[in-house]
mmCIF file of C-alpha atoms in Angstrom:
data_model
loop_
_atom_site.group_PDB
_atom_site.id
_atom_site.type_symbol
_atom_site.label_atom_id
_atom_site.label_comp_id
_atom_site.label_asym_id
_atom_site.label_seq_id
_atom_site.Cartn_x
_atom_site.Cartn_y
_atom_site.Cartn_z
ATOM 1 C CA UNK E 281 184.394 -46.276 110.976
ATOM 2 C CA UNK E 282 180.867 -46.580 112.581
ATOM 3 C CA UNK E 283 179.434 -49.042 115.216
ATOM 4 C CA UNK E 284 177.248 -51.063 112.596
ATOM 5 C CA UNK E 285 180.566 -52.088 110.848
ATOM 6 C CA UNK E 286 182.566 -52.535 114.080
ATOM 7 C CA UNK E 287 180.072 -54.891 115.472
ATOM 8 C CA UNK E 288 178.909 -55.117 119.229
ATOM 9 C CA UNK E 289 181.930 -54.238 121.301
ATOM 10 C CA UNK E 290 183.179 -56.915 123.319
ATOM 11 C CA UNK E 291 183.893 -56.942 127.013
ATOM 12 C CA UNK E 292 187.160 -56.222 128.114
ATOM 13 C CA UNK E 293 188.822 -59.207 129.825
ATOM 14 C CA UNK E 294 189.380 -59.640 133.205
ATOM 15 C CA UNK E 295 192.590 -59.908 135.199
ATOM 16 C CA UNK E 296 192.898 -61.075 138.524
ATOM 17 C CA UNK E 297 196.178 -62.522 138.091
ATOM 18 C CA UNK E 298 196.833 -60.081 141.284
ATOM 19 C CA UNK E 299 195.273 -62.178 143.420
ATOM 20 C CA UNK E 300 197.408 -64.723 143.353
ATOM 21 C CA UNK E 301 200.426 -62.642 144.530
ATOM 22 C CA UNK E 302 198.795 -61.991 147.679
ATOM 23 C CA UNK E 303 200.170 -63.303 150.695
ATOM 24 C CA UNK E 304 196.631 -63.684 152.296
ATOM 25 C CA UNK E 305 194.629 -67.002 151.193
ATOM 26 C CA UNK E 306 191.443 -66.177 149.602
ATOM 27 C CA UNK E 307 188.851 -68.120 148.476
ATOM 28 C CA UNK E 308 185.587 -66.975 147.051
ATOM 29 C CA UNK E 309 181.747 -68.625 146.974
ATOM 30 C CA UNK E 310 178.584 -68.940 145.797
ATOM 31 C CA UNK E 311 176.164 -70.609 147.556
ATOM 32 C CA UNK E 312 178.307 -72.755 149.296
ATOM 33 C CA UNK E 313 180.397 -73.808 146.358
ATOM 34 C CA UNK E 314 184.033 -72.650 145.665
ATOM 35 C CA UNK E 315 184.150 -70.389 142.456
ATOM 36 C CA UNK E 316 187.983 -69.020 143.165
ATOM 37 C CA UNK E 317 190.749 -69.741 145.226
ATOM 38 C CA UNK E 318 194.099 -68.057 145.100
ATOM 39 C CA UNK E 319 197.542 -69.496 145.179
ATOM 40 C CA UNK E 320 198.103 -68.597 148.655
ATOM 41 C CA UNK E 321 194.352 -70.566 149.726
ATOM 42 C CA UNK E 322 195.893 -73.438 147.430
ATOM 43 C CA UNK E 323 198.861 -73.951 149.799
ATOM 44 C CA UNK E 324 197.320 -73.829 152.964
ATOM 45 C CA UNK E 325 194.465 -76.028 152.303
ATOM 46 C CA UNK E 326 196.819 -78.399 150.020
ATOM 47 C CA UNK E 327 194.016 -78.358 147.113
ATOM 48 C CA UNK E 328 195.507 -77.212 143.627
ATOM 49 C CA UNK E 329 193.258 -74.506 142.334
ATOM 50 C CA UNK E 330 191.168 -76.213 139.508
ATOM 51 C CA UNK E 331 190.288 -79.046 141.394
ATOM 52 C CA UNK E 332 188.564 -76.540 144.411
ATOM 53 C CA UNK E 333 186.238 -74.965 142.064
ATOM 54 C CA UNK E 334 182.522 -76.039 142.342
ATOM 55 C CA UNK E 335 183.307 -77.904 145.296
ATOM 56 C CA UNK E 336 181.382 -77.284 148.491
ATOM 57 C CA UNK E 337 183.412 -74.846 150.740
ATOM 58 C CA UNK E 338 183.794 -77.701 153.656
ATOM 59 C CA UNK E 339 185.431 -79.741 151.523
ATOM 60 C CA UNK E 340 188.354 -77.258 150.916
ATOM 61 C CA UNK E 341 188.342 -75.660 154.241
ATOM 62 C CA UNK E 342 187.784 -78.965 156.193
ATOM 63 C CA UNK E 343 186.645 -76.792 159.342
ATOM 64 C CA UNK E 344 183.173 -76.216 160.314
ATOM 65 C CA UNK E 345 183.863 -72.761 162.070
ATOM 66 C CA UNK E 346 185.345 -71.266 158.975
ATOM 67 C CA UNK E 347 181.896 -73.063 156.922
ATOM 68 C CA UNK E 348 180.255 -71.309 159.703
ATOM 69 C CA UNK E 349 182.036 -67.938 159.408
ATOM 70 C CA UNK E 350 181.748 -67.816 155.614
ATOM 71 C CA UNK E 351 178.086 -68.068 155.721
ATOM 72 C CA UNK E 352 177.527 -65.116 158.867
ATOM 73 C CA UNK E 353 180.513 -62.796 158.213
ATOM 74 C CA UNK E 354 182.892 -61.858 160.879
ATOM 75 C CA UNK E 355 186.117 -62.208 161.966
ATOM 76 C CA UNK E 356 187.916 -65.196 164.061
ATOM 77 C CA UNK E 357 191.337 -66.282 164.756
ATOM 78 C CA UNK E 358 192.375 -70.115 165.128
ATOM 79 C CA UNK E 359 195.094 -72.547 165.412
ATOM 80 C CA UNK E 360 196.215 -74.211 162.963
ATOM 81 C CA UNK E 361 199.579 -76.556 162.633
ATOM 82 C CA UNK E 362 201.437 -74.478 165.026
ATOM 83 C CA UNK E 363 200.210 -71.435 163.543
ATOM 84 C CA UNK E 364 197.879 -68.451 164.155
ATOM 85 C CA UNK E 365 195.389 -67.434 161.630
ATOM 86 C CA UNK E 366 193.138 -64.404 161.053
ATOM 87 C CA UNK E 367 190.019 -65.361 159.229
ATOM 88 C CA UNK E 368 187.717 -62.493 157.773
ATOM 89 C CA UNK E 369 184.667 -63.298 155.935
ATOM 90 C CA UNK E 370 181.855 -60.295 154.097
ATOM 91 C CA UNK E 371 179.194 -62.038 152.505
ATOM 92 C CA UNK E 372 176.848 -60.154 149.796
ATOM 93 C CA UNK E 373 173.554 -61.809 148.789
ATOM 94 C CA UNK E 374 174.670 -65.585 147.855
ATOM 95 C CA UNK E 375 178.616 -64.746 147.545
ATOM 96 C CA UNK E 376 181.078 -64.851 150.315
ATOM 97 C CA UNK E 377 184.797 -64.153 150.365
ATOM 98 C CA UNK E 378 186.915 -65.644 153.251
ATOM 99 C CA UNK E 379 190.489 -64.207 153.638
ATOM 100 C CA UNK E 380 193.016 -66.121 155.807
ATOM 101 C CA UNK E 381 196.097 -64.438 156.835
ATOM 102 C CA UNK E 382 198.952 -65.964 158.968
ATOM 103 C CA UNK E 383 199.773 -63.863 161.881
ATOM 104 C CA UNK E 384 202.112 -66.203 163.857
ATOM 105 C CA UNK E 385 204.915 -63.627 163.652
ATOM 106 C CA UNK E 386 202.655 -60.907 164.972
ATOM 107 C CA UNK E 387 201.672 -62.682 168.001
ATOM 108 C CA UNK E 388 205.043 -63.923 168.548
ATOM 109 C CA UNK E 389 206.264 -60.097 168.482
ATOM 110 C CA UNK E 390 203.336 -59.255 170.942
ATOM 111 C CA UNK E 391 204.446 -61.958 173.311
ATOM 112 C CA UNK E 392 207.941 -60.740 173.504
ATOM 113 C CA UNK E 393 206.805 -57.380 174.173
ATOM 114 C CA UNK E 394 204.713 -58.248 177.043
ATOM 115 C CA UNK E 395 207.494 -60.379 178.107
ATOM 116 C CA UNK E 396 209.836 -57.424 177.900
ATOM 117 C CA UNK E 397 207.377 -55.374 179.806
ATOM 118 C CA UNK E 398 207.103 -57.745 182.426
ATOM 119 C CA UNK E 399 210.875 -58.041 183.158
ATOM 120 C CA UNK E 400 211.289 -53.968 183.008
ATOM 121 C CA UNK E 401 208.309 -53.718 185.647
ATOM 122 C CA UNK E 402 209.892 -56.277 187.874
ATOM 123 C CA UNK E 403 213.371 -54.659 187.473
ATOM 124 C CA UNK E 404 212.235 -51.051 188.367
ATOM 125 C CA UNK E 405 210.094 -52.151 191.088
ATOM 126 C CA UNK E 406 213.462 -52.339 193.927
ATOM 127 C CA UNK E 407 215.061 -48.693 193.041
ATOM 128 C CA UNK E 408 211.646 -46.963 192.489
ATOM 129 C CA UNK E 409 210.726 -48.397 196.133
ATOM 130 C CA UNK E 410 214.626 -47.345 197.170
ATOM 131 C CA UNK E 411 214.021 -43.879 196.125
ATOM 132 C CA UNK E 412 210.336 -43.723 197.783
ATOM 133 C CA UNK E 413 212.050 -44.697 201.134
ATOM 134 C CA UNK E 414 214.836 -41.767 200.713
ATOM 135 C CA UNK E 415 212.379 -39.167 200.032
ATOM 136 C CA UNK E 416 209.969 -40.418 202.749
ATOM 137 C CA UNK E 417 213.032 -40.309 205.080
ATOM 138 C CA UNK E 418 214.301 -36.795 203.735
ATOM 139 C CA UNK E 419 211.047 -35.236 205.273
ATOM 140 C CA UNK E 420 212.027 -35.543 208.609
ATOM 141 C CA UNK E 421 214.918 -33.673 210.438
ATOM 142 C CA UNK E 422 218.018 -35.215 210.861
ATOM 143 C CA UNK E 423 221.757 -34.502 211.494
ATOM 144 C CA UNK E 424 223.315 -33.221 208.067
ATOM 145 C CA UNK E 425 225.292 -36.154 207.741
ATOM 146 C CA UNK E 426 222.575 -38.441 207.848
ATOM 147 C CA UNK E 427 220.641 -36.907 205.593
ATOM 148 C CA UNK E 428 223.781 -36.624 203.101
ATOM 149 C CA UNK E 429 223.805 -40.526 203.444
ATOM 150 C CA UNK E 430 220.137 -40.632 202.426
ATOM 151 C CA UNK E 431 220.869 -38.506 199.420
ATOM 152 C CA UNK E 432 224.161 -40.484 198.379
ATOM 153 C CA UNK E 433 221.544 -43.491 198.571
ATOM 154 C CA UNK E 434 218.886 -41.493 196.522
ATOM 155 C CA UNK E 435 221.736 -40.695 193.809
ATOM 156 C CA UNK E 436 223.048 -44.167 193.524
ATOM 157 C CA UNK E 437 219.202 -45.701 192.924
ATOM 158 C CA UNK E 438 218.703 -42.655 190.390
ATOM 159 C CA UNK E 439 221.774 -43.901 188.592
ATOM 160 C CA UNK E 440 220.664 -47.551 188.651
ATOM 161 C CA UNK E 441 217.427 -46.349 187.111
ATOM 162 C CA UNK E 442 218.854 -44.626 184.707
ATOM 163 C CA UNK E 443 221.392 -47.463 183.981
ATOM 164 C CA UNK E 444 217.876 -49.836 183.464
ATOM 165 C CA UNK E 445 216.440 -47.184 180.822
ATOM 166 C CA UNK E 446 219.631 -47.442 178.760
ATOM 167 C CA UNK E 447 219.154 -50.854 178.386
ATOM 168 C CA UNK E 448 215.998 -50.586 176.867
ATOM 169 C CA UNK E 449 218.359 -49.976 173.931
ATOM 170 C CA UNK E 450 220.509 -52.899 174.133
ATOM 171 C CA UNK E 451 218.373 -55.475 175.588
ATOM 172 C CA UNK E 452 219.053 -57.297 179.537
ATOM 173 C CA UNK E 453 222.196 -58.671 179.091
ATOM 174 C CA UNK E 454 224.609 -57.853 181.265
ATOM 175 C CA UNK E 455 227.116 -55.094 179.611
ATOM 176 C CA UNK E 456 228.893 -53.352 182.407
ATOM 177 C CA UNK E 457 230.817 -56.086 183.832
ATOM 178 C CA UNK E 458 233.396 -55.079 185.897
ATOM 179 C CA UNK E 459 236.028 -56.661 188.857
ATOM 180 C CA UNK E 460 234.294 -56.355 191.868
ATOM 181 C CA UNK E 461 234.041 -58.302 195.652
ATOM 182 C CA UNK E 462 231.017 -60.080 196.467
ATOM 183 C CA UNK E 463 230.681 -58.053 199.495
ATOM 184 C CA UNK E 464 229.997 -55.249 197.556
ATOM 185 C CA UNK E 465 226.492 -56.465 196.541
ATOM 186 C CA UNK E 466 225.798 -58.186 199.508
ATOM 187 C CA UNK E 467 226.139 -54.712 201.221
ATOM 188 C CA UNK E 468 224.042 -53.157 198.658
ATOM 189 C CA UNK E 469 221.422 -56.048 198.896
ATOM 190 C CA UNK E 470 221.372 -55.949 202.896
ATOM 191 C CA UNK E 471 220.724 -51.937 202.731
ATOM 192 C CA UNK E 472 218.063 -52.347 200.462
ATOM 193 C CA UNK E 473 216.436 -55.145 202.416
ATOM 194 C CA UNK E 474 216.855 -53.808 205.930
ATOM 195 C CA UNK E 475 213.173 -52.651 206.241
ATOM 196 C CA UNK E 476 211.963 -56.140 204.723
ATOM 197 C CA UNK E 477 214.392 -58.092 207.066
ATOM 198 C CA UNK E 478 213.174 -56.247 209.934
ATOM 199 C CA UNK E 479 209.233 -56.545 209.389
ATOM 200 C CA UNK E 480 210.003 -60.138 208.929
ATOM 201 C CA UNK E 481 212.512 -60.428 211.754
ATOM 202 C CA UNK E 482 214.663 -62.280 209.717
ATOM 203 C CA UNK E 483 218.573 -62.921 210.042
ATOM 204 C CA UNK E 484 220.735 -62.248 206.948
ATOM 205 C CA UNK E 485 224.350 -63.914 206.788
ATOM 206 C CA UNK E 486 226.895 -63.791 203.864
ATOM 207 C CA UNK E 487 229.773 -66.480 203.409
ATOM 208 C CA UNK E 488 233.023 -66.095 202.197
ATOM 209 C CA UNK E 489 233.715 -63.106 200.111
ATOM 210 C CA UNK E 490 235.245 -63.635 196.538
ATOM 211 C CA UNK E 491 236.350 -61.483 193.376
ATOM 212 C CA UNK E 492 233.779 -62.133 190.480
ATOM 213 C CA UNK E 493 233.549 -60.311 187.029
ATOM 214 C CA UNK E 494 229.891 -59.037 186.696
ATOM 215 C CA UNK E 495 227.753 -56.255 186.161
ATOM 216 C CA UNK E 496 227.257 -54.720 189.934
ATOM 217 C CA UNK E 497 223.203 -53.914 189.067
ATOM 218 C CA UNK E 498 222.738 -57.135 187.392
ATOM 219 C CA UNK E 499 224.644 -59.206 190.477
ATOM 220 C CA UNK E 500 222.246 -57.066 192.917
ATOM 221 C CA UNK E 501 219.098 -57.879 191.194
ATOM 222 C CA UNK E 502 219.711 -61.646 191.152
ATOM 223 C CA UNK E 503 220.539 -61.417 194.802
ATOM 224 C CA UNK E 504 217.805 -59.338 195.658
ATOM 225 C CA UNK E 505 214.965 -61.030 193.781
ATOM 226 C CA UNK E 506 216.498 -64.240 195.271
ATOM 227 C CA UNK E 507 216.863 -63.345 198.763
ATOM 228 C CA UNK E 508 213.165 -61.517 198.322
ATOM 229 C CA UNK E 509 211.772 -64.735 197.532
ATOM 230 C CA UNK E 510 213.230 -66.342 200.812
ATOM 231 C CA UNK E 511 211.533 -63.927 202.736
ATOM 232 C CA UNK E 512 208.085 -64.027 200.966
ATOM 233 C CA UNK E 513 207.832 -67.783 200.867
ATOM 234 C CA UNK E 514 209.924 -68.616 204.150
ATOM 235 C CA UNK E 515 208.737 -68.864 207.678
ATOM 236 C CA UNK E 516 208.706 -65.359 209.720
ATOM 237 C CA UNK E 517 211.763 -65.134 211.712
ATOM 238 C CA UNK E 518 214.251 -67.301 209.476
ATOM 239 C CA UNK E 519 217.693 -67.200 209.387
ATOM 240 C CA UNK E 520 218.746 -66.696 205.435
ATOM 241 C CA UNK E 521 222.308 -67.551 204.610
ATOM 242 C CA UNK E 522 224.199 -66.603 201.386
ATOM 243 C CA UNK E 523 226.759 -69.046 201.101
ATOM 244 C CA UNK E 524 229.578 -68.813 198.462
ATOM 245 C CA UNK E 525 232.239 -71.480 197.118
ATOM 246 C CA UNK E 526 234.467 -72.061 194.665
ATOM 247 C CA UNK E 527 233.848 -73.932 191.740
ATOM 248 C CA UNK E 528 237.071 -74.222 189.534
ATOM 249 C CA UNK E 529 237.371 -70.649 187.953
ATOM 250 C CA UNK E 530 233.705 -69.887 188.991
ATOM 251 C CA UNK E 531 232.011 -68.704 192.094
ATOM 252 C CA UNK E 532 228.756 -70.295 193.362
ATOM 253 C CA UNK E 533 226.304 -68.646 195.206
ATOM 254 C CA UNK E 534 223.712 -70.466 197.346
ATOM 255 C CA UNK E 535 220.669 -68.371 198.976
ATOM 256 C CA UNK E 536 219.691 -70.933 201.394
ATOM 257 C CA UNK E 537 215.812 -70.546 203.489
ATOM 258 C CA UNK E 538 213.942 -73.024 205.440
ATOM 259 C CA UNK E 539 210.651 -73.266 203.383
ATOM 260 C CA UNK E 540 208.646 -76.032 202.403
ATOM 261 C CA UNK E 541 209.708 -78.348 199.861
ATOM 262 C CA UNK E 542 209.275 -77.270 196.494
ATOM 263 C CA UNK E 543 207.957 -80.514 193.795
ATOM 264 C CA UNK E 544 209.403 -78.986 190.627
ATOM 265 C CA UNK E 545 211.893 -76.497 191.222
ATOM 266 C CA UNK E 546 213.093 -76.190 187.226
ATOM 267 C CA UNK E 547 209.479 -74.900 186.236
ATOM 268 C CA UNK E 548 209.632 -71.981 188.564
ATOM 269 C CA UNK E 549 212.530 -70.284 186.022
ATOM 270 C CA UNK E 550 210.446 -70.374 183.356
ATOM 271 C CA UNK E 551 208.446 -67.027 183.245
ATOM 272 C CA UNK E 552 205.020 -66.013 184.588
ATOM 273 C CA UNK E 553 205.238 -69.136 187.006
ATOM 274 C CA UNK E 554 204.982 -69.086 190.339
ATOM 275 C CA UNK E 555 205.576 -72.074 192.911
ATOM 276 C CA UNK E 556 202.280 -73.928 194.203
ATOM 277 C CA UNK E 557 202.685 -72.178 197.852
ATOM 278 C CA UNK E 558 202.730 -68.735 196.361
ATOM 279 C CA UNK E 559 199.875 -66.191 197.869
ATOM 280 C CA UNK E 560 199.166 -62.538 197.086
ATOM 281 C CA UNK E 561 200.012 -60.523 193.868
ATOM 282 C CA UNK E 562 203.070 -61.603 191.786
ATOM 283 C CA UNK E 563 204.219 -61.351 188.343
ATOM 284 C CA UNK E 564 206.132 -64.906 188.261
ATOM 285 C CA UNK E 565 208.803 -63.255 186.412
ATOM 286 C CA UNK E 566 211.664 -63.223 189.785
ATOM 287 C CA UNK E 567 213.256 -66.539 188.878
ATOM 288 C CA UNK E 568 213.047 -65.828 184.967
ATOM 289 C CA UNK E 569 214.781 -62.654 185.185
ATOM 290 C CA UNK E 570 217.486 -64.603 187.556
ATOM 291 C CA UNK E 571 218.240 -67.340 184.926
ATOM 292 C CA UNK E 572 218.239 -65.020 182.072
ATOM 293 C CA UNK E 573 220.807 -62.677 183.634
ATOM 294 C CA UNK E 574 222.744 -65.601 184.816
ATOM 295 C CA UNK E 575 222.913 -67.011 181.569
ATOM 296 C CA UNK E 576 223.837 -63.963 179.798
ATOM 297 C CA UNK E 577 227.330 -63.766 181.600
ATOM 298 C CA UNK E 578 227.686 -67.765 181.382
ATOM 299 C CA UNK E 579 226.669 -68.942 184.159
ATOM 300 C CA UNK E 580 223.985 -71.480 185.785
ATOM 301 C CA UNK E 581 221.054 -70.867 187.610
ATOM 302 C CA UNK E 582 218.884 -73.534 189.435
ATOM 303 C CA UNK E 583 217.121 -74.422 192.603
ATOM 304 C CA UNK E 584 217.153 -77.541 194.666
ATOM 305 C CA UNK E 585 216.692 -79.223 198.213
ATOM 306 C CA UNK E 586 219.387 -78.992 200.912
ATOM 307 C CA UNK E 587 218.893 -80.253 204.527
ATOM 308 C CA UNK E 588 216.077 -78.786 205.795
ATOM 309 C CA UNK E 589 215.510 -76.050 203.567
ATOM 310 C CA UNK E 590 215.713 -74.753 199.890
ATOM 311 C CA UNK E 591 218.793 -73.667 197.968
ATOM 312 C CA UNK E 592 218.409 -70.894 195.007
ATOM 313 C CA UNK E 593 222.081 -71.344 193.413
ATOM 314 C CA UNK E 594 223.620 -69.490 190.657
ATOM 315 C CA UNK E 595 227.350 -69.266 189.285
ATOM 316 C CA UNK E 596 229.140 -66.353 188.068
ATOM 317 C CA UNK E 597 232.968 -65.738 186.689
ATOM 318 C CA UNK E 598 235.620 -65.840 189.523
ATOM 319 C CA UNK E 599 238.983 -63.770 189.438
ATOM 320 C CA UNK E 600 241.696 -64.816 191.772
ATOM 321 C CA UNK E 601 243.143 -63.163 194.541
ATOM 322 C CA UNK E 602 240.433 -62.829 197.162
ATOM 323 C CA UNK E 603 239.084 -65.220 199.587
#
């Protein structure tokens, strides 16, 4: 059949239903007037698709920043209703397109990754410093038994680093709990802090021993963080006391210093938070890590003013039979 008999061919109908299936909000405009919004855009701005057609862009998006973005093209992020939105606009002649993507979950995951990185950085600091000290000591000639003692310390810290690396796959909650006397953790903490204690001319004393149930490395990390804070923020040559007491089936540990009063102690346990008197560099993660570890074994961590100093306290499961 000839073309004359068929008549002029009609254009194929367009089908843009796929636009409504997109999770991103899409708005098209011509000369400042809306020509199309998809289903996601209708939900985002609360305007039915048919009612949006022909209306000024500003009436739909209700933000001058988005109207200006459509006018010039480009990309920006904005907060709206507790959500983070990535807005991208393109422009050709009088026609513009705006695509809005909800990236709230993406930003949350990024924040969690930054927090995990800060936690790991803080936890790796102590064993790495201990290994450095061991290697520096082994550079010098010394009796064989003393050198062997340094090697033993280095191996212990290497094993601790290996366990931290393994923890990357399973999170930061204690997973290797065993029964141990508190004195075991006290001895390790005092040895690792010996150089800093000497530099600050500080005296460190420990209270009564108790049997507890905890991950030894996590318990050591809690003690190191609290004692290091007392050394760092308290006056030099101060006595630092680590008191212990039974509270039912729990053992309470209190690290006392003679530092200045802290006005808002609870905020110190939040991530990336440092006290008003804090000087020098610091991640603000130490007490956050302490509380996270202690909560992991079901205990509590807090700070309070006691006598002429500050008390940083935590509880852990006790085991009857000692102390």
